[in-house]
Coordinates of C-alpha atoms in Angstrom, one line a residue:
M1174 CA 12.4 78.1 -52.9
K1175 CA 15.6 79.4 -51.5
K1176 CA 14.9 83.3 -52.5
Q1177 CA 11.0 82.2 -52.2
I1178 CA 11.4 81.2 -48.2
I1179 CA 14.5 84.6 -47.3
S1180 CA 12.1 86.6 -49.0
F1181 CA 9.4 85.4 -46.9
S1182 CA 12.2 85.6 -43.2
I1183 CA 12.0 89.5 -44.6
I1184 CA 8.9 89.8 -44.8
F1185 CA 7.7 88.6 -41.3
M1186 CA 10.8 90.5 -39.5
M1187 CA 9.3 93.5 -40.4
L1188 CA 6.4 92.9 -39.9
A1189 CA 7.4 92.0 -36.4
V1190 CA 9.1 95.3 -36.2
L1191 CA 6.0 96.9 -37.1
I1192 CA 4.0 95.3 -34.5
A1193 CA 6.1 94.7 -31.4
P1194 CA 5.1 95.6 -28.8
N1195 CA 8.0 98.2 -25.5
V1196 CA 8.3 95.5 -23.0
P1197 CA 11.3 93.6 -23.0
A1198 CA 12.7 93.1 -26.2
E1199 CA 15.4 89.6 -27.0
S1200 CA 12.2 88.2 -29.3
V1201 CA 9.9 90.2 -28.8
C1202 CA 6.3 89.5 -32.1
Y1203 CA 2.5 89.0 -32.2
A1204 CA 1.3 86.2 -34.2
E1205 CA -1.2 86.4 -36.5
G1206 CA -4.5 85.6 -34.5
G1207 CA -2.0 87.4 -31.6
D1208 CA -0.9 83.8 -30.7
V1209 CA 2.4 84.0 -29.3
L1210 CA 2.9 88.3 -27.6
F1211 CA 6.1 87.4 -25.6
T1212 CA 9.3 85.9 -25.4
S1213 CA 12.3 87.1 -23.4
D1214 CA 15.1 84.3 -23.7
F1215 CA 18.5 86.9 -23.4
E1216 CA 20.3 85.7 -25.7
D1217 CA 21.2 89.1 -27.3
G1218 CA 23.1 90.3 -23.9
A1219 CA 20.7 92.8 -23.1
L1220 CA 18.9 93.7 -20.1
N1221 CA 16.6 95.6 -22.7
A1222 CA 13.2 96.8 -20.1
W1223 CA 14.4 94.8 -17.1
T1224 CA 14.3 96.1 -14.3
P1225 CA 14.5 95.2 -9.9
F1226 CA 11.1 95.0 -8.4
G1227 CA 10.5 97.1 -5.1
G1228 CA 13.8 98.8 -6.1
G1229 CA 15.8 96.2 -4.8
G1230 CA 17.5 93.5 -5.8
K1231 CA 20.6 93.5 -8.7
L1232 CA 19.7 91.3 -11.9
T1233 CA 22.7 90.3 -14.2
L1234 CA 22.8 88.6 -17.7
D1235 CA 24.6 85.2 -16.1
T1236 CA 26.4 82.4 -18.8
T1237 CA 27.2 80.2 -16.8
V1238 CA 23.8 79.0 -16.5
S1239 CA 20.7 78.9 -18.9
H1240 CA 17.9 76.9 -19.8
S1241 CA 18.5 77.6 -23.7
G1242 CA 20.9 79.1 -25.2
D1243 CA 24.3 80.6 -24.0
N1244 CA 22.8 83.0 -21.4
S1245 CA 20.3 83.8 -18.3
L1246 CA 19.1 86.1 -16.1
A1247 CA 20.4 86.7 -12.7
V1248 CA 18.6 88.0 -9.4
T1249 CA 21.6 88.7 -6.2
E1250 CA 21.6 90.6 -3.2
R1251 CA 17.8 90.6 -3.1
T1252 CA 16.1 91.8 0.8
Q1253 CA 12.3 91.4 0.0
S1254 CA 10.3 88.2 -0.7
Y1255 CA 8.9 90.0 -3.7
H1256 CA 12.9 91.3 -4.8
G1257 CA 13.1 90.3 -8.5
P1258 CA 12.7 91.1 -12.1
S1259 CA 10.0 92.9 -13.8
F1260 CA 8.8 94.3 -17.0
S1261 CA 5.3 96.8 -17.4
G1262 CA 2.9 94.5 -19.5
D1263 CA 0.6 97.8 -20.1
A1264 CA 1.5 96.9 -24.1
L1265 CA 0.9 92.7 -23.2
F1266 CA -2.6 92.9 -20.9
A1267 CA -6.0 94.2 -21.2
P1268 CA -9.1 93.5 -19.3
N1269 CA -11.7 90.5 -19.5
K1270 CA -8.4 88.9 -21.8
T1271 CA -7.3 85.0 -21.5
Y1272 CA -3.7 84.5 -22.4
T1273 CA -1.0 81.1 -20.7
V1274 CA 2.4 82.1 -19.4
S1275 CA 4.9 79.5 -19.2
A1276 CA 8.7 80.4 -17.9
W1277 CA 11.9 78.2 -16.5
I1278 CA 13.2 79.5 -13.0
Y1279 CA 17.0 77.6 -11.6
H1280 CA 17.8 78.2 -8.2
K1281 CA 21.6 76.6 -6.0
S1282 CA 20.4 77.8 -2.7
D1283 CA 19.7 73.9 -0.3
S1284 CA 16.5 73.3 -0.7
V1285 CA 12.8 73.5 -2.4
K1286 CA 11.5 77.0 -2.8
T1287 CA 9.0 78.4 -3.9
F1288 CA 8.3 81.0 -6.7
S1289 CA 5.4 83.1 -8.1
W1290 CA 5.6 84.8 -11.3
T1291 CA 3.3 88.2 -10.2
L1292 CA 1.0 90.9 -12.5
K1293 CA 0.9 94.2 -10.4
Y1294 CA -2.3 96.1 -11.5
V1295 CA -4.5 99.0 -10.6
D1296 CA -8.3 98.5 -9.8
S1297 CA -10.8 101.8 -10.9
L1298 CA -10.2 102.5 -7.3
G1299 CA -7.2 103.3 -7.4
T1300 CA -6.0 100.2 -5.1
S1301 CA -2.4 98.1 -6.2
Q1302 CA -3.8 94.7 -6.4
Y1303 CA -2.2 91.2 -7.2
M1304 CA -2.4 88.1 -9.3
Q1305 CA -0.9 85.4 -9.8
L1306 CA 0.5 83.6 -13.6
A1307 CA 2.2 81.2 -13.0
G1308 CA 4.7 79.8 -9.4
G1309 CA 5.1 77.0 -7.4
E1310 CA 7.9 74.2 -5.6
I1311 CA 10.7 75.3 -7.1
P1312 CA 13.9 71.9 -6.4
Q1313 CA 18.0 73.7 -6.5
K1314 CA 20.0 73.4 -9.7
V1315 CA 17.6 71.6 -11.8
W1316 CA 15.8 73.9 -14.0
T1317 CA 12.3 73.6 -13.4
E1318 CA 8.9 75.2 -15.6
I1319 CA 6.2 77.3 -14.5
T1320 CA 3.4 77.1 -16.0
G1321 CA -0.2 79.1 -16.1
T1322 CA -3.1 80.1 -17.0
V1323 CA -5.0 83.2 -15.9
T1324 CA -8.1 85.6 -17.7
I1325 CA -7.6 89.8 -16.4
P1326 CA -10.1 91.4 -14.0
E1327 CA -12.4 93.3 -16.1
D1328 CA -11.9 95.9 -13.3
S1329 CA -8.3 96.6 -14.0
A1330 CA -5.4 98.9 -15.8
N1331 CA -1.3 99.9 -14.8
Y1332 CA 0.2 95.8 -15.4
L1333 CA 3.4 95.3 -14.2
T1334 CA 4.9 91.3 -14.0
Y1335 CA 7.4 90.5 -12.1
F1336 CA 9.1 87.0 -10.7
E1337 CA 9.8 86.0 -6.3
C1338 CA 10.6 84.0 -3.8
A1339 CA 9.2 83.3 -0.6
N1340 CA 12.7 83.5 0.9
A1341 CA 13.5 86.8 0.8
S1342 CA 18.2 86.0 0.1
T1343 CA 17.1 83.1 -2.1
D1344 CA 19.1 84.2 -5.4
F1345 CA 17.9 83.1 -9.3
N1346 CA 18.1 83.3 -12.2
I1347 CA 14.9 83.1 -15.0
D1348 CA 14.8 81.9 -18.9
D1349 CA 12.5 81.8 -22.0
A1350 CA 9.8 83.5 -20.4
V1351 CA 7.2 83.1 -22.9
I1352 CA 3.3 84.8 -23.1
I1353 CA 0.8 83.2 -25.1
G1354 CA -2.2 85.2 -25.1
D1355 CA -5.1 87.4 -28.3
R1356 CA -3.2 91.0 -28.9
N1357 CA -4.2 94.1 -26.8
D1358 CA -5.3 95.6 -29.1
R1359 CA -7.1 98.8 -26.5
E1360 CA -6.4 102.6 -27.0
E1361 CA -3.9 104.5 -24.0
Q1362 CA -5.8 107.0 -22.3
G1363 CA -3.8 109.9 -21.9
T1364 CA -1.6 110.2 -24.9
N1365 CA -1.8 112.8 -27.7
K1366 CA -4.2 115.5 -26.4
K1367 CA -3.8 119.0 -27.8
G1368 CA -0.2 117.6 -29.2
Y1369 CA 1.0 116.6 -26.4
L1370 CA 3.2 112.8 -25.6
Y1371 CA 0.8 112.2 -22.8
S1372 CA -1.8 114.6 -21.1
F1373 CA -3.9 113.1 -18.3
D1374 CA -7.4 115.4 -17.3
F1375 CA -8.6 112.2 -15.7
E1376 CA -11.8 113.1 -17.1
N1377 CA -12.5 109.7 -18.0
G1378 CA -11.1 107.8 -15.4
N1379 CA -7.7 106.9 -13.8
E1380 CA -5.9 106.8 -17.1
L1381 CA -3.0 104.2 -16.2
W1382 CA -1.6 106.7 -13.0
A1383 CA -1.4 103.8 -10.0
P1384 CA -0.4 104.0 -6.5
R1385 CA 3.6 104.0 -6.4
G1386 CA 4.0 101.9 -2.4
D1387 CA 1.4 102.1 0.2
N1388 CA -1.5 104.9 -1.5
R1389 CA -5.0 105.1 -2.5
L1390 CA -5.8 107.2 -6.2
I1391 CA -9.0 108.4 -5.8
R1392 CA -10.7 109.9 -8.6
T1393 CA -13.0 112.7 -7.5
D1394 CA -15.3 115.8 -8.8
E1395 CA -14.9 117.1 -5.2
Y1396 CA -11.7 119.6 -7.1
S1397 CA -10.7 120.0 -10.7
H1398 CA -8.5 122.2 -12.4
T1399 CA -10.1 121.8 -16.0
G1400 CA -12.7 119.6 -16.2
T1401 CA -14.7 118.1 -13.7
H1402 CA -13.0 115.2 -12.2
S1403 CA -9.0 114.9 -10.0
I1404 CA -7.4 112.0 -8.8
Y1405 CA -7.0 112.4 -5.1
V1406 CA -4.0 110.6 -3.3
T1407 CA -4.9 109.4 -0.2
N1408 CA -3.4 107.1 2.9
R1409 CA 0.1 108.1 2.4
N1410 CA 2.5 107.0 4.9
K1411 CA 5.7 107.8 3.2
T1412 CA 7.4 110.9 1.5
W1413 CA 8.1 109.5 -1.7
S1414 CA 4.2 107.6 -1.9
G1415 CA 1.9 109.1 -4.7
P1416 CA 0.7 108.9 -8.0
T1417 CA 2.9 107.7 -10.4
V1418 CA 2.7 106.5 -14.5
N1419 CA 5.0 104.2 -16.9
V1420 CA 5.2 106.8 -20.0
N1421 CA 8.1 104.6 -21.9
D1422 CA 7.5 106.4 -25.2
V1423 CA 9.0 109.5 -24.0
K1424 CA 12.4 110.4 -26.7
R1425 CA 15.8 109.0 -25.3
G1426 CA 18.1 111.8 -25.5
V1427 CA 15.2 114.7 -26.9
S1428 CA 14.5 117.7 -24.1
Y1429 CA 11.2 116.8 -22.2
F1430 CA 8.4 119.3 -20.4
Y1431 CA 6.6 117.9 -17.7
S1432 CA 4.0 119.8 -16.5
A1433 CA 1.7 119.4 -14.0
Y1434 CA -1.5 121.1 -11.4
I1435 CA -1.2 120.1 -7.1
M1436 CA -3.1 121.5 -4.9
Y1437 CA -3.6 120.5 -1.2
T1438 CA -6.5 121.1 1.4
G1439 CA -6.8 120.6 5.5
D1440 CA -6.1 123.0 8.4
E1441 CA -4.0 120.0 9.6
Y1442 CA -1.4 120.7 7.6
E1443 CA 1.5 123.9 7.3
D1444 CA -0.1 126.1 4.9
V1445 CA 3.8 125.9 2.1
H1446 CA 5.1 122.9 1.7
G1447 CA 7.5 121.2 -0.6
F1448 CA 6.2 119.5 -3.6
R1449 CA 9.0 117.2 -6.1
M1450 CA 8.6 116.1 -9.5
E1451 CA 10.7 113.1 -9.8
L1452 CA 10.8 110.2 -12.8
Q1453 CA 12.8 106.8 -11.8
Y1454 CA 13.9 104.2 -15.1
S1455 CA 16.4 101.4 -14.9
Q1456 CA 19.7 102.1 -16.6
N1457 CA 21.8 99.2 -16.6
G1458 CA 19.6 96.5 -14.4
E1459 CA 19.5 99.3 -11.7
T1460 CA 17.0 101.6 -10.7
K1461 CA 17.8 105.7 -11.1
Y1462 CA 16.3 108.3 -9.6
Q1463 CA 16.1 111.5 -11.6
L1464 CA 14.3 114.4 -10.0
I1465 CA 13.1 116.7 -12.9
T1466 CA 11.8 120.1 -10.5
A1467 CA 11.1 121.0 -7.0
K1468 CA 8.8 123.8 -5.6
D1469 CA 7.0 124.9 -2.5
I1470 CA 3.0 124.8 -2.7
P1471 CA 0.6 127.2 -0.6
K1472 CA -2.8 125.3 0.7
D1473 CA -6.3 125.6 -0.9
K1474 CA -4.7 126.7 -4.0
W1475 CA -3.6 124.8 -7.7
T1476 CA -0.3 125.4 -8.6
R1477 CA 1.8 124.1 -10.7
I1478 CA 4.4 122.7 -10.9
T1479 CA 7.2 122.5 -14.6
G1480 CA 10.5 121.3 -15.4
T1481 CA 12.6 120.0 -18.3
Y1482 CA 15.0 116.4 -18.2
I1483 CA 17.1 114.3 -21.0
L1484 CA 16.0 110.8 -20.9
P1485 CA 19.8 108.6 -21.1
E1486 CA 19.8 106.5 -24.4
D1487 CA 19.3 103.6 -22.8
A1488 CA 17.4 104.4 -19.8
A1489 CA 14.0 101.6 -19.6
D1490 CA 10.9 100.7 -18.2
V1491 CA 10.5 104.6 -17.5
A1492 CA 7.6 105.8 -14.7
F1493 CA 7.0 110.0 -13.9
Y1494 CA 5.8 110.7 -9.9
L1495 CA 4.6 113.3 -8.4
Q1496 CA 5.5 113.2 -4.2
T1497 CA 6.0 115.5 -1.8
S1498 CA 9.7 117.0 -0.2
N1499 CA 12.1 113.5 1.4
V1500 CA 12.9 114.2 5.1
D1501 CA 16.5 112.1 4.9
E1502 CA 15.5 111.8 9.1
P1503 CA 12.4 109.4 9.5
E1504 CA 12.1 110.1 13.5
K1505 CA 10.9 114.1 11.2
I1506 CA 8.5 113.1 9.3
T1507 CA 5.4 115.3 10.3
E1508 CA 2.3 115.1 9.2
S1509 CA 2.8 117.8 6.3
D1510 CA 5.3 115.8 4.5
L1511 CA 2.1 112.4 4.5
M1512 CA -0.7 115.2 3.4
S1513 CA -3.1 114.0 1.6
F1514 CA -3.2 116.1 -2.0
Y1515 CA -4.8 116.5 -5.5
T1516 CA -3.0 116.6 -9.6
D1517 CA -4.8 117.1 -12.7
S1518 CA -3.8 119.0 -15.7
V1519 CA -0.4 117.0 -16.3
I1520 CA 1.5 116.9 -20.0
I1521 CA 4.5 115.5 -20.7
S1522 CA 5.3 117.3 -24.3
E1523 CA 8.9 117.7 -26.5
T1524 CA 9.8 121.0 -25.2
S1525 CA 10.0 122.2 -28.7
V1526 CA 5.8 121.7 -29.3
I1527 CA 6.1 123.9 -26.2
H1528 CA 7.9 127.0 -27.1
R1529 CA 6.1 126.4 -30.3
E1530 CA 2.6 127.2 -28.6
T1531 CA 4.4 130.1 -26.4
A1532 CA 4.9 131.5 -29.7
V1533 CA 1.1 130.4 -31.3
K1534 CA 0.5 132.2 -27.8
A1535 CA 1.5 135.1 -28.7
L1536 CA -0.8 135.9 -31.6
I1537 CA -4.0 135.4 -30.0
I1538 CA -3.9 137.7 -27.0
L1539 CA -6.9 139.2 -28.4
C1540 CA -9.1 136.4 -27.3
A1541 CA -8.1 137.3 -23.7
A1542 CA -11.7 138.7 -22.4
A1543 CA -13.0 135.7 -23.8
A1544 CA -10.2 133.7 -21.8
A1545 CA -11.1 135.4 -18.4
A1546 CA -14.4 135.1 -18.8
L1547 CA -13.9 131.5 -18.6
L1548 CA -11.3 131.9 -15.6
I1549 CA -14.3 133.7 -13.8
R1550 CA -16.5 130.7 -14.4
A1551 CA -14.4 128.1 -13.6
L1552 CA -13.7 130.2 -9.9
F1553 CA -17.0 130.8 -9.5
L1554 CA -17.3 126.4 -9.9
L1555 CA -14.1 126.2 -7.7
I1556 CA -14.8 128.4 -5.0
A1557 CA -18.4 125.8 -4.4
K1558 CA -16.8 123.0 -4.3
R1559 CA -15.3 124.7 -1.5
M1560 CA -18.1 125.0 0.0
R1561 CA -19.8 121.5 0.1
K1562 CA -18.9 118.9 2.8
K1563 CA -15.6 116.6 1.4
K1564 CA -16.8 113.6 0.3
E1565 CA -15.2 110.5 3.2
V1566 CA -13.7 108.6 1.3
L1567 CA -13.1 105.5 2.3
K1568 CA -10.2 103.2 3.8
S1569 CA -9.1 100.6 2.6
I1570 CA -8.7 97.5 4.8
A1571 CA -4.9 96.6 4.9
K1572 CA -3.5 93.2 4.8
D1573 CA 0.4 92.3 6.3
A1574 CA 2.3 90.6 3.1
M1575 CA 3.6 87.4 4.9
T1576 CA 1.1 86.3 7.5
Q1577 CA -2.7 88.4 6.2
C1578 CA -3.2 89.1 9.2
Y1579 CA -4.4 92.2 9.0
N1580 CA -1.6 95.4 10.5
R1581 CA -0.3 98.1 12.8
N1582 CA -1.6 100.4 10.6
A1583 CA -5.6 98.7 10.5
Y1584 CA -5.2 98.1 14.1
E1585 CA -4.5 101.6 15.4
K1586 CA -7.4 102.7 12.5
R1587 CA -9.2 100.6 14.7
I1588 CA -8.6 101.5 18.5
D1589 CA -8.3 105.2 17.2
E1590 CA -12.3 104.4 16.3
L1591 CA -12.9 102.3 19.8
T1592 CA -11.8 105.5 21.5
K1593 CA -14.0 107.8 20.4
E1594 CA -17.1 105.6 20.7
P1595 CA -15.6 104.2 23.8
E1596 CA -18.5 101.4 24.8
K1597 CA -17.7 99.6 22.2
C1598 CA -15.5 98.1 24.1
K1599 CA -18.8 96.3 26.4
D1600 CA -19.2 93.4 24.1
L1601 CA -15.0 93.0 22.5
W1602 CA -12.7 91.0 24.0
F1603 CA -8.5 91.7 23.9
A1604 CA -6.3 88.8 23.6
L1605 CA -2.0 89.8 23.2
C1606 CA 0.1 87.4 22.0
D1607 CA 3.9 87.1 21.4
V1608 CA 6.0 84.7 20.0
N1609 CA 8.8 83.0 22.4
F1610 CA 11.9 81.9 21.0
L1611 CA 11.8 83.9 17.6
K1612 CA 15.8 85.2 19.1
Y1613 CA 17.3 81.9 19.0
I1614 CA 15.4 79.9 16.3
N1615 CA 16.4 83.9 13.6
D1616 CA 20.3 83.5 14.9
N1617 CA 20.7 79.1 15.0
L1618 CA 18.2 78.0 12.8
G1619 CA 17.5 81.1 9.9
H1620 CA 14.9 83.9 9.5
E1621 CA 13.0 81.5 7.8
K1622 CA 12.6 79.9 10.5
G1623 CA 11.2 82.4 12.9
D1624 CA 9.1 83.8 9.5
E1625 CA 7.9 79.8 9.6
A1626 CA 7.2 80.3 13.1
I1627 CA 5.3 84.7 12.8
T1628 CA 3.5 83.3 9.9
R1629 CA 2.2 79.5 12.5
C1630 CA 0.9 81.5 14.8
G1631 CA -1.0 84.0 12.8
R1632 CA -2.6 81.2 10.5
L1633 CA -3.2 79.6 14.0
L1634 CA -4.7 82.4 15.7
M1635 CA -6.5 83.1 12.4
D1636 CA -8.5 80.0 12.0
V1637 CA -9.9 80.2 15.9
V1638 CA -11.1 83.1 15.8
G1639 CA -12.9 82.8 12.7
D1640 CA -15.5 84.7 11.6
D1641 CA -16.0 86.1 15.4
G1642 CA -13.7 88.9 15.4
E1643 CA -10.2 90.2 13.3
V1644 CA -6.3 88.6 14.1
Y1645 CA -3.8 91.7 14.1
R1646 CA -0.1 91.4 13.6
T1647 CA 1.0 94.7 15.8
G1648 CA 4.1 94.5 15.9
G1649 CA 7.1 91.4 14.2
D1650 CA 5.6 88.5 16.2
E1651 CA 3.1 89.8 18.1
F1652 CA -0.9 89.9 17.2
V1653 CA -3.8 91.0 18.8
C1654 CA -7.2 89.5 18.2
I1655 CA -10.3 91.2 19.4
T1656 CA -13.2 89.3 19.0
R1657 CA -16.6 89.8 19.5
K1658 CA -16.7 86.4 22.4
S1659 CA -14.8 85.0 24.6
M1660 CA -12.3 83.1 23.2
Q1661 CA -9.4 82.5 26.0
E1662 CA -10.1 79.2 26.7
Q1663 CA -10.2 77.2 22.8
I1664 CA -7.1 80.7 22.3
R1665 CA -4.9 78.6 24.9
E1666 CA -6.0 75.5 23.9
A1667 CA -4.6 75.8 20.7
L1668 CA -1.6 77.2 21.7
A1669 CA -1.1 74.9 24.2
K1670 CA -1.3 71.6 20.8
E1671 CA 0.5 74.0 18.6
S1672 CA 3.3 74.2 21.1
E1673 CA 3.6 70.3 21.1
E1674 CA 4.5 69.4 17.2
D1675 CA 7.9 69.2 16.1
K1676 CA 8.7 71.1 13.8
G1677 CA 12.1 71.4 13.4
Y1678 CA 12.2 74.9 16.4
P1679 CA 10.7 76.0 19.5
F1680 CA 7.3 77.4 19.4
A1681 CA 5.5 79.2 22.2
V1682 CA 3.4 81.4 22.2
A1683 CA 2.7 83.6 25.6
S1684 CA -1.3 85.0 25.9
G1685 CA -2.7 88.0 27.9
F1686 CA -6.6 88.2 27.8
A1687 CA -9.2 91.4 28.9
A1688 CA -12.4 92.1 28.7
Y1689 CA -14.5 95.6 29.4
D1690 CA -14.8 94.6 33.4
P1691 CA -17.6 97.3 35.0
E1692 CA -16.3 97.8 38.4
T1693 CA -12.0 98.4 37.2
D1694 CA -13.8 99.9 34.3
G1695 CA -17.5 102.0 35.3
E1696 CA -19.4 103.1 32.7
S1697 CA -17.2 104.3 30.3
P1698 CA -14.8 101.7 29.1
D1699 CA -10.8 102.8 28.1
I1700 CA -9.3 100.8 25.2
S1701 CA -5.8 101.9 26.7
S1702 CA -6.7 100.7 30.6
I1703 CA -8.1 96.7 29.0
T1704 CA -5.1 96.4 26.3
E1705 CA -2.5 97.2 29.1
R1706 CA -4.5 93.8 31.5
S1707 CA -3.9 92.2 28.7
D1708 CA -1.0 93.2 27.8
K1709 CA 0.2 92.4 32.2
E1710 CA -1.2 89.4 31.4
M1711 CA 0.9 88.8 28.7
Y1712 CA 4.0 89.6 30.2
E1713 CA 3.7 87.6 33.3
N1714 CA 3.3 84.0 30.6
K1715 CA 5.8 85.3 29.3
Q1716 CA 8.3 85.0 32.1
E1717 CA 6.3 81.6 33.1
I1718 CA 7.4 80.0 29.3
K1719 CA 11.3 81.3 29.9
A1720 CA 11.3 80.2 32.7
K1721 CA 10.1 76.2 31.7
N1722 CA 13.0 76.5 29.0
T1723 CA 15.9 78.7 29.5
E1724 CA 17.9 76.9 27.2
Y1725 CA 16.7 78.9 24.2
S1726 CA 17.6 82.3 26.5
R1727 CA 15.2 84.7 24.9
K1728 CA 12.1 84.3 23.7

C-alpha cells in the first residue's frame, strides 16, 4: 500500500510539472476537470513571476507575518493606489469562462482600508479595461480573506492580475492566493509562425497586444507591411506609451533576435523621428527596462528596426514594447514625440534560427524575379492605400480614476469642439468649481482626507448634473460642469448643504457660473470669454469663503 501511495504521488507531480502554466511557480497545478488552476503561498522563498504593477512599489518576501506557513509577500514603498503585486494571467484566463478567486490580505495601518484584486485586460478596440475579481474592507492587523466569482468578458484578451489598495501609502501583505476554474485551452495568437517563437502580422486580430500606458491600439486595414492589416497606435500622452505584448516564452540566457516594422504619416510630424524597441521584466522583485535597439525612422515609409538581446536567467514577467525616443525634460516634448504610428510584421526568434534562415535565403536567389513581382504588387497596394482618405478613429472619453468625472483630456477635446463650432455655446451653461481648504486638510489631516474632499466634490456635482450635462475634473481640486440647462441654483444649494455636513474636515467649494450672453458675446460666442467670466466669479466666491474661514489659511 505504501509503495502504491508513493507511485501515485510521483505520477501526480510529473503531471503537474507538464501542465503548469507560465505564472508564479509556488504551487501551480491543473486539477483533473480544471479545478485548481493556481495557488501561491510563497513557501519556496522566491518571488517567481510576481512583479510590481504600474512601475511602483517594492515586493519582498516577509517572514515576520504569514497567513499560513512561514512566508508572505510584502508590498512597500507605494505611491499610487494601484501599486501592488501582479502577474500575467494569459495562461489562466479565457473569455466567457467563470473563475472563483481567493486571497488573504494583512496590513498594519491605523484604520480599515479598501483592497481589490483586479484583472486588467484589453478589448477588441485595443482599450485597456479593468474588472474586480475580489475585494472589500480589510481591518488592520488581522489576516482577512477576499473572495469572488467572475465571468470573463467575451471581448477580452491579454490578462494581467494585480492587488491594489485605495490608500496609496498603505503597505500590505498577501498570502495564499488561489484561482479556481476551467483550464485555459485556447491557442495564443502570434506564436509558432514560420518557425519563429513569436510572429505577429495582425491578420486575425490584435494577437494579445495591449496598450502600454494611456493609448489605444486599433487593428486597421488602412496601411500594412504584409497582408491587409496592421496595428495603429494612437492617443499617446507619454513617449513610453505604445504597443506591448507578453513574451514569457523567450528562453533565459539565450540570444534572441527582435524585429518590427514601423511607419507614421501626417503633415504635422517631422520627416524623421527616433523610435525604440525595449523589454520590460521583473528581476528579484524589481522592474527592469532594457533597450534592445533605437533607430531614426523616416515618415511615410515602412522601416524595419532590429536588435538582439540575452535575457538574464532570473528574469520574469517579460514584455516587449515599441515607443518613440525618450525626452528627459517634459517641457520639451513635441507633437512628434507623441505621434500616432503603425506597426506590423513583428518577429521574435532565437538568433541561431535567423542565421540559418539567412543561409537558406542565399540558396533561393533565383526566385528574386518572382519576389520582385510580389514587391511591385505590394507597392501598388501601398500607394493605393495612401491615396484613400484616412478613416476617422473613434476617440475614447477617458474618466478620472479617483472621482469618475471626465478628465482633463476629455475637457480639452470638448473645448476644442466648442471653439470650432461656437454656435453650440448658445445652448450650454458653464460652472467652475474649486475645493477650498485643501492645503489645510492635507497638512493637518492627511492626504487621504484631501482625496476624500476632492472625490466628495466630484460625486456631488455628478449627482446634481445627472443626465443634463457632464462634469470634468480639470485639475487637482478644480471641476467644470457643462450643462444643457441652467443649474446655477441647484449646484449652489447642493454645495451649501454639503458644506454643513461634518465629516471630520472643513468642506467648502467655490463656484462661478456663466452662459452665452448676446449683449456681451455678440452673434458669435467665444468659449474663452464665457469660461473667463465663470472663472472670475468663482475666484470672487473663493475669496469670500476664505475671508469667512481665516482659521484654515489657504484652501
